[in-house]
């Protein structure tokens, strides 16, 4: 009878040399997502697609377009097949920020803006006096940064001084100044009613509250 020892030795060597696959972590932004798959993109690699099943652990906010995302997965054993995500972690503040926000009641400066994916902003009010241009997450959970331009009246005092000095000046124009404010996302209850989502930011002169519009 032929000895099976060489076969056993070969199997032992094969098992010893075959190391289990280690999980890989990759970060980027949500390009698209549904209940069955997620496509991630970032600046350094091509878009990557991952399958989602009942074993995938999902934490954080919604997998909205543009949200920050970290995916932990095992590499596929068969080249060319799509790996299944083990763990998906997204930013909660990002999805809580998306949507339409506006002042209510008699506001000194009515504001009506919609925060869109990828830091974009659509604005209905207050026109050209205050223009919101973009928004972004901050390092602190529950806060975002709003950036824009405020239009100020002409500097008549400086203009008068220059006219007195004999300078010839163009007609007065408004001045534009870029601004950035940190806004805090919170919930607020008034008169024992159901709590509402509110965005609060402060300027040099006042505190402004924008309420989420259903």
PDB file of N, CA and C in Angstrom, residues 47-150:
ATOM      1  N   UNK A  47     -13.647  54.910  -8.515  1.00  0.00           N
ATOM      2  CA  UNK A  47     -14.814  54.543  -7.724  1.00  0.00           C
ATOM      3  C   UNK A  47     -14.790  53.054  -7.392  1.00  0.00           C
ATOM      4  N   UNK A  48     -15.209  52.716  -6.172  1.00  0.00           N
ATOM      5  CA  UNK A  48     -15.267  51.335  -5.725  1.00  0.00           C
ATOM      6  C   UNK A  48     -16.693  50.984  -5.341  1.00  0.00           C
ATOM      7  N   UNK A  49     -17.120  49.774  -5.740  1.00  0.00           N
ATOM      8  CA  UNK A  49     -18.484  49.324  -5.437  1.00  0.00           C
ATOM      9  C   UNK A  49     -18.434  48.190  -4.428  1.00  0.00           C
ATOM     10  N   UNK A  50     -19.369  48.213  -3.478  1.00  0.00           N
ATOM     11  CA  UNK A  50     -19.461  47.186  -2.446  1.00  0.00           C
ATOM     12  C   UNK A  50     -20.900  46.705  -2.334  1.00  0.00           C
ATOM     13  N   UNK A  51     -21.042  45.407  -2.130  1.00  0.00           N
ATOM     14  CA  UNK A  51     -22.360  44.836  -1.909  1.00  0.00           C
ATOM     15  C   UNK A  51     -22.759  45.002  -0.452  1.00  0.00           C
ATOM     16  N   UNK A  52     -24.062  45.086  -0.212  1.00  0.00           N
ATOM     17  CA  UNK A  52     -24.612  45.188   1.136  1.00  0.00           C
ATOM     18  C   UNK A  52     -25.591  44.034   1.340  1.00  0.00           C
ATOM     19  N   UNK A  53     -25.432  43.294   2.433  1.00  0.00           N
ATOM     20  CA  UNK A  53     -26.380  42.229   2.748  1.00  0.00           C
ATOM     21  C   UNK A  53     -26.752  42.303   4.223  1.00  0.00           C
ATOM     22  N   UNK A  54     -27.460  41.252   4.710  1.00  0.00           N
ATOM     23  CA  UNK A  54     -27.960  41.278   6.086  1.00  0.00           C
ATOM     24  C   UNK A  54     -26.845  41.247   7.126  1.00  0.00           C
ATOM     25  N   UNK A  55     -25.650  40.867   6.719  1.00  0.00           N
ATOM     26  CA  UNK A  55     -24.531  40.815   7.672  1.00  0.00           C
ATOM     27  C   UNK A  55     -23.779  42.150   7.771  1.00  0.00           C
ATOM     28  N   UNK A  56     -24.057  43.086   6.868  1.00  0.00           N
ATOM     29  CA  UNK A  56     -23.352  44.364   6.868  1.00  0.00           C
ATOM     30  C   UNK A  56     -23.814  45.241   8.030  1.00  0.00           C
ATOM     31  N   UNK A  57     -22.879  45.702   8.842  1.00  0.00           N
ATOM     32  CA  UNK A  57     -23.187  46.608   9.942  1.00  0.00           C
ATOM     33  C   UNK A  57     -23.085  48.041   9.437  1.00  0.00           C
ATOM     34  N   UNK A  58     -24.176  48.802   9.597  1.00  0.00           N
ATOM     35  CA  UNK A  58     -24.227  50.187   9.115  1.00  0.00           C
ATOM     36  C   UNK A  58     -24.424  51.104  10.314  1.00  0.00           C
ATOM     37  N   UNK A  59     -23.534  52.099  10.444  1.00  0.00           N
ATOM     38  CA  UNK A  59     -23.595  53.034  11.560  1.00  0.00           C
ATOM     39  C   UNK A  59     -23.487  54.464  11.064  1.00  0.00           C
ATOM     40  N   UNK A  60     -23.957  55.411  11.900  1.00  0.00           N
ATOM     41  CA  UNK A  60     -23.857  56.826  11.568  1.00  0.00           C
ATOM     42  C   UNK A  60     -25.131  57.344  10.952  1.00  0.00           C
ATOM     43  N   UNK A  61     -24.973  58.194   9.936  1.00  0.00           N
ATOM     44  CA  UNK A  61     -26.124  58.771   9.264  1.00  0.00           C
ATOM     45  C   UNK A  61     -26.522  57.966   8.041  1.00  0.00           C
ATOM     46  N   UNK A  62     -27.363  58.564   7.225  1.00  0.00           N
ATOM     47  CA  UNK A  62     -27.807  57.906   6.002  1.00  0.00           C
ATOM     48  C   UNK A  62     -26.689  57.918   4.957  1.00  0.00           C
ATOM     49  N   UNK A  63     -26.761  56.994   4.043  1.00  0.00           N
ATOM     50  CA  UNK A  63     -25.784  56.934   2.955  1.00  0.00           C
ATOM     51  C   UNK A  63     -26.213  57.879   1.842  1.00  0.00           C
ATOM     52  N   UNK A  64     -26.293  59.165   2.194  1.00  0.00           N
ATOM     53  CA  UNK A  64     -26.702  60.189   1.240  1.00  0.00           C
ATOM     54  C   UNK A  64     -25.538  60.553   0.328  1.00  0.00           C
ATOM     55  N   UNK A  65     -25.855  60.969  -0.867  1.00  0.00           N
ATOM     56  CA  UNK A  65     -24.833  61.371  -1.834  1.00  0.00           C
ATOM     57  C   UNK A  65     -23.911  62.425  -1.231  1.00  0.00           C
ATOM     58  N   UNK A  66     -22.605  62.210  -1.342  1.00  0.00           N
ATOM     59  CA  UNK A  66     -21.634  63.170  -0.858  1.00  0.00           C
ATOM     60  C   UNK A  66     -21.230  62.997   0.585  1.00  0.00           C
ATOM     61  N   UNK A  67     -21.909  62.118   1.322  1.00  0.00           N
ATOM     62  CA  UNK A  67     -21.574  61.936   2.733  1.00  0.00           C
ATOM     63  C   UNK A  67     -20.214  61.262   2.879  1.00  0.00           C
ATOM     64  N   UNK A  68     -19.496  61.609   3.950  1.00  0.00           N
ATOM     65  CA  UNK A  68     -18.239  60.936   4.266  1.00  0.00           C
ATOM     66  C   UNK A  68     -18.542  59.495   4.655  1.00  0.00           C
ATOM     67  N   UNK A  69     -17.751  58.563   4.161  1.00  0.00           N
ATOM     68  CA  UNK A  69     -18.017  57.151   4.442  1.00  0.00           C
ATOM     69  C   UNK A  69     -16.719  56.380   4.609  1.00  0.00           C
ATOM     70  N   UNK A  70     -16.717  55.453   5.543  1.00  0.00           N
ATOM     71  CA  UNK A  70     -15.627  54.493   5.704  1.00  0.00           C
ATOM     72  C   UNK A  70     -16.201  53.099   5.529  1.00  0.00           C
ATOM     73  N   UNK A  71     -15.565  52.302   4.705  1.00  0.00           N
ATOM     74  CA  UNK A  71     -16.027  50.925   4.442  1.00  0.00           C
ATOM     75  C   UNK A  71     -14.937  49.952   4.860  1.00  0.00           C
ATOM     76  N   UNK A  72     -15.310  48.971   5.648  1.00  0.00           N
ATOM     77  CA  UNK A  72     -14.406  47.884   6.028  1.00  0.00           C
ATOM     78  C   UNK A  72     -14.907  46.620   5.333  1.00  0.00           C
ATOM     79  N   UNK A  73     -14.016  45.944   4.627  1.00  0.00           N
ATOM     80  CA  UNK A  73     -14.430  44.791   3.834  1.00  0.00           C
ATOM     81  C   UNK A  73     -13.296  43.774   3.755  1.00  0.00           C
ATOM     82  N   UNK A  74     -13.648  42.565   3.348  1.00  0.00           N
ATOM     83  CA  UNK A  74     -12.663  41.528   3.057  1.00  0.00           C
ATOM     84  C   UNK A  74     -12.457  41.473   1.550  1.00  0.00           C
ATOM     85  N   UNK A  75     -11.222  41.401   1.088  1.00  0.00           N
ATOM     86  CA  UNK A  75     -10.992  41.315  -0.356  1.00  0.00           C
ATOM     87  C   UNK A  75     -11.612  40.050  -0.925  1.00  0.00           C
ATOM     88  N   UNK A  76     -12.139  40.142  -2.140  1.00  0.00           N
ATOM     89  CA  UNK A  76     -12.758  38.984  -2.784  1.00  0.00           C
ATOM     90  C   UNK A  76     -11.705  37.944  -3.136  1.00  0.00           C
ATOM     91  N   UNK A  77     -12.041  36.687  -2.912  1.00  0.00           N
ATOM     92  CA  UNK A  77     -11.119  35.608  -3.252  1.00  0.00           C
ATOM     93  C   UNK A  77     -11.036  35.395  -4.751  1.00  0.00           C
ATOM     94  N   UNK A  78     -12.110  35.750  -5.446  1.00  0.00           N
ATOM     95  CA  UNK A  78     -12.133  35.593  -6.903  1.00  0.00           C
ATOM     96  C   UNK A  78     -11.940  36.968  -7.532  1.00  0.00           C
ATOM     97  N   UNK A  79     -10.905  37.106  -8.331  1.00  0.00           N
ATOM     98  CA  UNK A  79     -10.592  38.391  -8.936  1.00  0.00           C
ATOM     99  C   UNK A  79     -11.731  38.856  -9.832  1.00  0.00           C
ATOM    100  N   UNK A  80     -12.055  40.140  -9.705  1.00  0.00           N
ATOM    101  CA  UNK A  80     -13.097  40.708 -10.544  1.00  0.00           C
ATOM    102  C   UNK A  80     -14.474  40.706  -9.919  1.00  0.00           C
ATOM    103  N   UNK A  81     -14.670  40.046  -8.779  1.00  0.00           N
ATOM    104  CA  UNK A  81     -15.971  40.033  -8.126  1.00  0.00           C
ATOM    105  C   UNK A  81     -16.070  41.186  -7.123  1.00  0.00           C
ATOM    106  N   UNK A  82     -17.273  41.619  -6.865  1.00  0.00           N
ATOM    107  CA  UNK A  82     -17.498  42.755  -5.969  1.00  0.00           C
ATOM    108  C   UNK A  82     -17.509  42.294  -4.520  1.00  0.00           C
ATOM    109  N   UNK A  83     -16.680  42.904  -3.668  1.00  0.00           N
ATOM    110  CA  UNK A  83     -16.658  42.491  -2.260  1.00  0.00           C
ATOM    111  C   UNK A  83     -17.908  42.962  -1.513  1.00  0.00           C
ATOM    112  N   UNK A  84     -18.226  42.257  -0.447  1.00  0.00           N
ATOM    113  CA  UNK A  84     -19.338  42.641   0.419  1.00  0.00           C
ATOM    114  C   UNK A  84     -18.807  43.448   1.597  1.00  0.00           C
ATOM    115  N   UNK A  85     -19.449  44.559   1.888  1.00  0.00           N
ATOM    116  CA  UNK A  85     -19.023  45.408   2.991  1.00  0.00           C
ATOM    117  C   UNK A  85     -19.343  44.729   4.322  1.00  0.00           C
ATOM    118  N   UNK A  86     -18.337  44.696   5.213  1.00  0.00           N
ATOM    119  CA  UNK A  86     -18.575  44.197   6.558  1.00  0.00           C
ATOM    120  C   UNK A  86     -19.144  45.288   7.457  1.00  0.00           C
ATOM    121  N   UNK A  87     -18.632  46.493   7.296  1.00  0.00           N
ATOM    122  CA  UNK A  87     -18.985  47.598   8.188  1.00  0.00           C
ATOM    123  C   UNK A  87     -18.979  48.892   7.387  1.00  0.00           C
ATOM    124  N   UNK A  88     -20.048  49.668   7.467  1.00  0.00           N
ATOM    125  CA  UNK A  88     -20.156  50.953   6.789  1.00  0.00           C
ATOM    126  C   UNK A  88     -20.427  52.017   7.847  1.00  0.00           C
ATOM    127  N   UNK A  89     -19.570  53.048   7.864  1.00  0.00           N
ATOM    128  CA  UNK A  89     -19.709  54.123   8.848  1.00  0.00           C
ATOM    129  C   UNK A  89     -19.834  55.447   8.091  1.00  0.00           C
ATOM    130  N   UNK A  90     -20.924  56.160   8.305  1.00  0.00           N
ATOM    131  CA  UNK A  90     -21.134  57.451   7.651  1.00  0.00           C
ATOM    132  C   UNK A  90     -21.293  58.542   8.707  1.00  0.00           C
ATOM    133  N   UNK A  91     -21.244  59.802   8.256  1.00  0.00           N
ATOM    134  CA  UNK A  91     -21.324  60.938   9.172  1.00  0.00           C
ATOM    135  C   UNK A  91     -22.787  61.292   9.438  1.00  0.00           C
ATOM    136  N   UNK A  92     -23.146  61.336  10.708  1.00  0.00           N
ATOM    137  CA  UNK A  92     -24.530  61.633  11.099  1.00  0.00           C
ATOM    138  C   UNK A  92     -24.880  63.096  10.876  1.00  0.00           C
ATOM    139  N   UNK A  93     -23.942  63.996  11.169  1.00  0.00           N
ATOM    140  CA  UNK A  93     -24.211  65.428  11.042  1.00  0.00           C
ATOM    141  C   UNK A  93     -24.519  65.809   9.589  1.00  0.00           C
ATOM    142  N   UNK A  94     -23.847  65.144   8.646  1.00  0.00           N
ATOM    143  CA  UNK A  94     -24.038  65.459   7.230  1.00  0.00           C
ATOM    144  C   UNK A  94     -25.506  65.303   6.831  1.00  0.00           C
ATOM    145  N   UNK A  95     -26.088  64.162   7.166  1.00  0.00           N
ATOM    146  CA  UNK A  95     -27.469  63.920   6.743  1.00  0.00           C
ATOM    147  C   UNK A  95     -28.466  64.760   7.531  1.00  0.00           C
ATOM    148  N   UNK A  96     -28.128  65.116   8.767  1.00  0.00           N
ATOM    149  CA  UNK A  96     -29.008  65.980   9.550  1.00  0.00           C
ATOM    150  C   UNK A  96     -29.003  67.408   9.013  1.00  0.00           C
ATOM    151  N   UNK A  97     -27.974  67.771   8.264  1.00  0.00           N
ATOM    152  CA  UNK A  97     -27.866  69.127   7.727  1.00  0.00           C
ATOM    153  C   UNK A  97     -28.633  69.306   6.425  1.00  0.00           C
ATOM    154  N   UNK A  98     -28.759  68.254   5.639  1.00  0.00           N
ATOM    155  CA  UNK A  98     -29.393  68.364   4.329  1.00  0.00           C
ATOM    156  C   UNK A  98     -30.855  68.783   4.448  1.00  0.00           C
ATOM    157  N   UNK A  99     -31.281  69.658   3.555  1.00  0.00           N
ATOM    158  CA  UNK A  99     -32.681  70.061   3.527  1.00  0.00           C
ATOM    159  C   UNK A  99     -32.843  71.568   3.584  1.00  0.00           C
ATOM    160  N   UNK A 100     -34.097  71.969   3.704  1.00  0.00           N
ATOM    161  CA  UNK A 100     -34.435  73.400   3.684  1.00  0.00           C
ATOM    162  C   UNK A 100     -34.505  73.952   5.104  1.00  0.00           C
ATOM    163  N   UNK A 101     -33.887  75.115   5.311  1.00  0.00           N
ATOM    164  CA  UNK A 101     -33.858  75.777   6.610  1.00  0.00           C
ATOM    165  C   UNK A 101     -34.263  77.235   6.420  1.00  0.00           C
ATOM    166  N   UNK A 102     -35.012  77.768   7.412  1.00  0.00           N
ATOM    167  CA  UNK A 102     -35.419  79.162   7.295  1.00  0.00           C
ATOM    168  C   UNK A 102     -35.796  79.781   8.624  1.00  0.00           C
ATOM    169  N   UNK A 103     -35.735  81.113   8.676  1.00  0.00           N
ATOM    170  CA  UNK A 103     -36.195  81.844   9.850  1.00  0.00           C
ATOM    171  C   UNK A 103     -37.722  81.843   9.877  1.00  0.00           C
ATOM    172  N   UNK A 104     -38.276  82.079  11.074  1.00  0.00           N
ATOM    173  CA  UNK A 104     -39.730  82.120  11.233  1.00  0.00           C
ATOM    174  C   UNK A 104     -40.107  83.330  12.071  1.00  0.00           C
ATOM    175  N   UNK A 105     -41.369  83.746  11.946  1.00  0.00           N
ATOM    176  CA  UNK A 105     -41.821  84.912  12.684  1.00  0.00           C
ATOM    177  C   UNK A 105     -41.264  86.188  12.080  1.00  0.00           C
ATOM    178  N   UNK A 106     -41.190  87.223  12.889  1.00  0.00           N
ATOM    179  CA  UNK A 106     -40.683  88.511  12.427  1.00  0.00           C
ATOM    180  C   UNK A 106     -39.175  88.555  12.628  1.00  0.00           C
ATOM    181  N   UNK A 107     -38.460  88.142  11.618  1.00  0.00           N
ATOM    182  CA  UNK A 107     -36.997  88.143  11.671  1.00  0.00           C
ATOM    183  C   UNK A 107     -36.458  89.430  11.057  1.00  0.00           C
ATOM    184  N   UNK A 108     -35.428  89.986  11.688  1.00  0.00           N
ATOM    185  CA  UNK A 108     -34.811  91.205  11.163  1.00  0.00           C
ATOM    186  C   UNK A 108     -34.249  90.977   9.758  1.00  0.00           C
ATOM    187  N   UNK A 109     -33.758  89.774   9.512  1.00  0.00           N
ATOM    188  CA  UNK A 109     -33.237  89.423   8.194  1.00  0.00           C
ATOM    189  C   UNK A 109     -33.750  88.025   7.837  1.00  0.00           C
ATOM    190  N   UNK A 110     -34.867  87.936   7.113  1.00  0.00           N
ATOM    191  CA  UNK A 110     -35.405  86.616   6.741  1.00  0.00           C
ATOM    192  C   UNK A 110     -34.395  85.830   5.906  1.00  0.00           C
ATOM    193  N   UNK A 111     -34.242  84.553   6.256  1.00  0.00           N
ATOM    194  CA  UNK A 111     -33.305  83.670   5.551  1.00  0.00           C
ATOM    195  C   UNK A 111     -34.048  82.403   5.143  1.00  0.00           C
ATOM    196  N   UNK A 112     -33.862  81.970   3.923  1.00  0.00           N
ATOM    197  CA  UNK A 112     -34.459  80.734   3.416  1.00  0.00           C
ATOM    198  C   UNK A 112     -33.415  80.067   2.517  1.00  0.00           C
ATOM    199  N   UNK A 113     -32.802  78.982   3.016  1.00  0.00           N
ATOM    200  CA  UNK A 113     -31.747  78.307   2.263  1.00  0.00           C
ATOM    201  C   UNK A 113     -31.995  76.803   2.262  1.00  0.00           C
ATOM    202  N   UNK A 114     -31.466  76.124   1.265  1.00  0.00           N
ATOM    203  CA  UNK A 114     -31.520  74.669   1.190  1.00  0.00           C
ATOM    204  C   UNK A 114     -30.105  74.134   1.074  1.00  0.00           C
ATOM    205  N   UNK A 115     -29.707  73.294   2.028  1.00  0.00           N
ATOM    206  CA  UNK A 115     -28.380  72.691   1.993  1.00  0.00           C
ATOM    207  C   UNK A 115     -28.447  71.413   1.158  1.00  0.00           C
ATOM    208  N   UNK A 116     -27.614  71.342   0.144  1.00  0.00           N
ATOM    209  CA  UNK A 116     -27.603  70.241  -0.816  1.00  0.00           C
ATOM    210  C   UNK A 116     -26.316  69.427  -0.669  1.00  0.00           C
ATOM    211  N   UNK A 117     -26.277  68.220  -1.258  1.00  0.00           N
ATOM    212  CA  UNK A 117     -25.044  67.418  -1.215  1.00  0.00           C
ATOM    213  C   UNK A 117     -23.844  68.161  -1.796  1.00  0.00           C
ATOM    214  N   UNK A 118     -22.653  67.720  -1.372  1.00  0.00           N
ATOM    215  CA  UNK A 118     -21.381  68.269  -1.857  1.00  0.00           C
ATOM    216  C   UNK A 118     -21.197  69.740  -1.490  1.00  0.00           C
ATOM    217  N   UNK A 119     -21.819  70.196  -0.394  1.00  0.00           N
ATOM    218  CA  UNK A 119     -21.589  71.551   0.086  1.00  0.00           C
ATOM    219  C   UNK A 119     -22.295  72.645  -0.680  1.00  0.00           C
ATOM    220  N   UNK A 120     -23.221  72.291  -1.565  1.00  0.00           N
ATOM    221  CA  UNK A 120     -23.922  73.313  -2.350  1.00  0.00           C
ATOM    222  C   UNK A 120     -25.078  73.912  -1.539  1.00  0.00           C
ATOM    223  N   UNK A 121     -25.444  75.158  -1.869  1.00  0.00           N
ATOM    224  CA  UNK A 121     -26.546  75.844  -1.200  1.00  0.00           C
ATOM    225  C   UNK A 121     -27.423  76.533  -2.241  1.00  0.00           C
ATOM    226  N   UNK A 122     -28.732  76.325  -2.121  1.00  0.00           N
ATOM    227  CA  UNK A 122     -29.702  77.108  -2.882  1.00  0.00           C
ATOM    228  C   UNK A 122     -30.343  78.100  -1.923  1.00  0.00           C
ATOM    229  N   UNK A 123     -30.507  79.340  -2.367  1.00  0.00           N
ATOM    230  CA  UNK A 123     -30.986  80.396  -1.480  1.00  0.00           C
ATOM    231  C   UNK A 123     -32.150  81.140  -2.099  1.00  0.00           C
ATOM    232  N   UNK A 124     -33.224  81.317  -1.307  1.00  0.00           N
ATOM    233  CA  UNK A 124     -34.372  82.106  -1.740  1.00  0.00           C
ATOM    234  C   UNK A 124     -34.361  83.497  -1.122  1.00  0.00           C
ATOM    235  N   UNK A 125     -33.941  83.578   0.131  1.00  0.00           N
ATOM    236  CA  UNK A 125     -33.822  84.845   0.843  1.00  0.00           C
ATOM    237  C   UNK A 125     -32.498  84.863   1.594  1.00  0.00           C
ATOM    238  N   UNK A 126     -31.925  86.055   1.797  1.00  0.00           N
ATOM    239  CA  UNK A 126     -32.449  87.425   1.655  1.00  0.00           C
ATOM    240  C   UNK A 126     -31.982  88.150   0.406  1.00  0.00           C
ATOM    241  N   UNK A 127     -31.721  87.497  -0.675  1.00  0.00           N
ATOM    242  CA  UNK A 127     -31.291  88.201  -1.874  1.00  0.00           C
ATOM    243  C   UNK A 127     -29.805  88.495  -1.855  1.00  0.00           C
ATOM    244  N   UNK A 128     -29.430  89.663  -2.390  1.00  0.00           N
ATOM    245  CA  UNK A 128     -28.013  89.984  -2.570  1.00  0.00           C
ATOM    246  C   UNK A 128     -27.347  90.556  -1.330  1.00  0.00           C
ATOM    247  N   UNK A 129     -28.125  90.888  -0.296  1.00  0.00           N
ATOM    248  CA  UNK A 129     -27.515  91.459   0.908  1.00  0.00           C
ATOM    249  C   UNK A 129     -26.624  90.442   1.599  1.00  0.00           C
ATOM    250  N   UNK A 130     -27.101  89.203   1.656  1.00  0.00           N
ATOM    251  CA  UNK A 130     -26.354  88.121   2.308  1.00  0.00           C
ATOM    252  C   UNK A 130     -26.461  86.882   1.437  1.00  0.00           C
ATOM    253  N   UNK A 131     -25.349  86.433   0.891  1.00  0.00           N
ATOM    254  CA  UNK A 131     -25.365  85.282  -0.015  1.00  0.00           C
ATOM    255  C   UNK A 131     -24.593  84.124   0.615  1.00  0.00           C
ATOM    256  N   UNK A 132     -25.286  83.019   0.828  1.00  0.00           N
ATOM    257  CA  UNK A 132     -24.629  81.801   1.289  1.00  0.00           C
ATOM    258  C   UNK A 132     -24.121  81.055   0.063  1.00  0.00           C
ATOM    259  N   UNK A 133     -22.845  80.693   0.086  1.00  0.00           N
ATOM    260  CA  UNK A 133     -22.235  80.088  -1.095  1.00  0.00           C
ATOM    261  C   UNK A 133     -21.946  78.605  -0.935  1.00  0.00           C
ATOM    262  N   UNK A 134     -21.573  78.160   0.282  1.00  0.00           N
ATOM    263  CA  UNK A 134     -21.269  76.747   0.480  1.00  0.00           C
ATOM    264  C   UNK A 134     -21.329  76.403   1.972  1.00  0.00           C
ATOM    265  N   UNK A 135     -21.397  75.111   2.251  1.00  0.00           N
ATOM    266  CA  UNK A 135     -21.355  74.649   3.634  1.00  0.00           C
ATOM    267  C   UNK A 135     -20.461  73.423   3.720  1.00  0.00           C
ATOM    268  N   UNK A 136     -19.966  73.132   4.925  1.00  0.00           N
ATOM    269  CA  UNK A 136     -19.097  71.984   5.110  1.00  0.00           C
ATOM    270  C   UNK A 136     -19.157  71.519   6.564  1.00  0.00           C
ATOM    271  N   UNK A 137     -18.758  70.279   6.778  1.00  0.00           N
ATOM    272  CA  UNK A 137     -18.685  69.736   8.130  1.00  0.00           C
ATOM    273  C   UNK A 137     -17.499  70.340   8.872  1.00  0.00           C
ATOM    274  N   UNK A 138     -17.584  70.345  10.186  1.00  0.00           N
ATOM    275  CA  UNK A 138     -16.460  70.745  11.012  1.00  0.00           C
ATOM    276  C   UNK A 138     -15.933  69.514  11.736  1.00  0.00           C
ATOM    277  N   UNK A 139     -14.885  69.712  12.530  1.00  0.00           N
ATOM    278  CA  UNK A 139     -14.321  68.593  13.281  1.00  0.00           C
ATOM    279  C   UNK A 139     -15.199  68.195  14.457  1.00  0.00           C
ATOM    280  N   UNK A 140     -16.165  69.046  14.813  1.00  0.00           N
ATOM    281  CA  UNK A 140     -17.032  68.778  15.960  1.00  0.00           C
ATOM    282  C   UNK A 140     -18.378  68.229  15.493  1.00  0.00           C
ATOM    283  N   UNK A 141     -18.802  67.125  16.088  1.00  0.00           N
ATOM    284  CA  UNK A 141     -20.091  66.540  15.726  1.00  0.00           C
ATOM    285  C   UNK A 141     -21.222  67.500  16.066  1.00  0.00           C
ATOM    286  N   UNK A 142     -22.211  67.571  15.179  1.00  0.00           N
ATOM    287  CA  UNK A 142     -23.360  68.426  15.426  1.00  0.00           C
ATOM    288  C   UNK A 142     -23.182  69.868  15.012  1.00  0.00           C
ATOM    289  N   UNK A 143     -22.082  70.194  14.340  1.00  0.00           N
ATOM    290  CA  UNK A 143     -21.870  71.560  13.863  1.00  0.00           C
ATOM    291  C   UNK A 143     -21.422  71.532  12.405  1.00  0.00           C
ATOM    292  N   UNK A 144     -21.753  72.601  11.695  1.00  0.00           N
ATOM    293  CA  UNK A 144     -21.299  72.783  10.314  1.00  0.00           C
ATOM    294  C   UNK A 144     -20.783  74.209  10.164  1.00  0.00           C
ATOM    295  N   UNK A 145     -20.111  74.463   9.070  1.00  0.00           N
ATOM    296  CA  UNK A 145     -19.604  75.798   8.775  1.00  0.00           C
ATOM    297  C   UNK A 145     -20.303  76.317   7.521  1.00  0.00           C
ATOM    298  N   UNK A 146     -20.833  77.544   7.610  1.00  0.00           N
ATOM    299  CA  UNK A 146     -21.499  78.185   6.491  1.00  0.00           C
ATOM    300  C   UNK A 146     -20.612  79.317   5.974  1.00  0.00           C
ATOM    301  N   UNK A 147     -20.443  79.379   4.661  1.00  0.00           N
ATOM    302  CA  UNK A 147     -19.575  80.391   4.051  1.00  0.00           C
ATOM    303  C   UNK A 147     -20.380  81.196   3.035  1.00  0.00           C
ATOM    304  N   UNK A 148     -20.055  82.485   2.947  1.00  0.00           N
ATOM    305  CA  UNK A 148     -20.766  83.308   1.984  1.00  0.00           C
ATOM    306  C   UNK A 148     -20.181  84.693   1.875  1.00  0.00           C
ATOM    307  N   UNK A 149     -21.001  85.600   1.335  1.00  0.00           N
ATOM    308  CA  UNK A 149     -20.588  86.987   1.108  1.00  0.00           C
ATOM    309  C   UNK A 149     -21.686  87.910   1.612  1.00  0.00           C
ATOM    310  N   UNK A 150     -21.297  88.951   2.358  1.00  0.00           N
ATOM    311  CA  UNK A 150     -22.238  89.959   2.817  1.00  0.00           C
ATOM    312  C   UNK A 150     -21.951  91.262   2.091  1.00  0.00           C
TER     313      UNK A 150
END
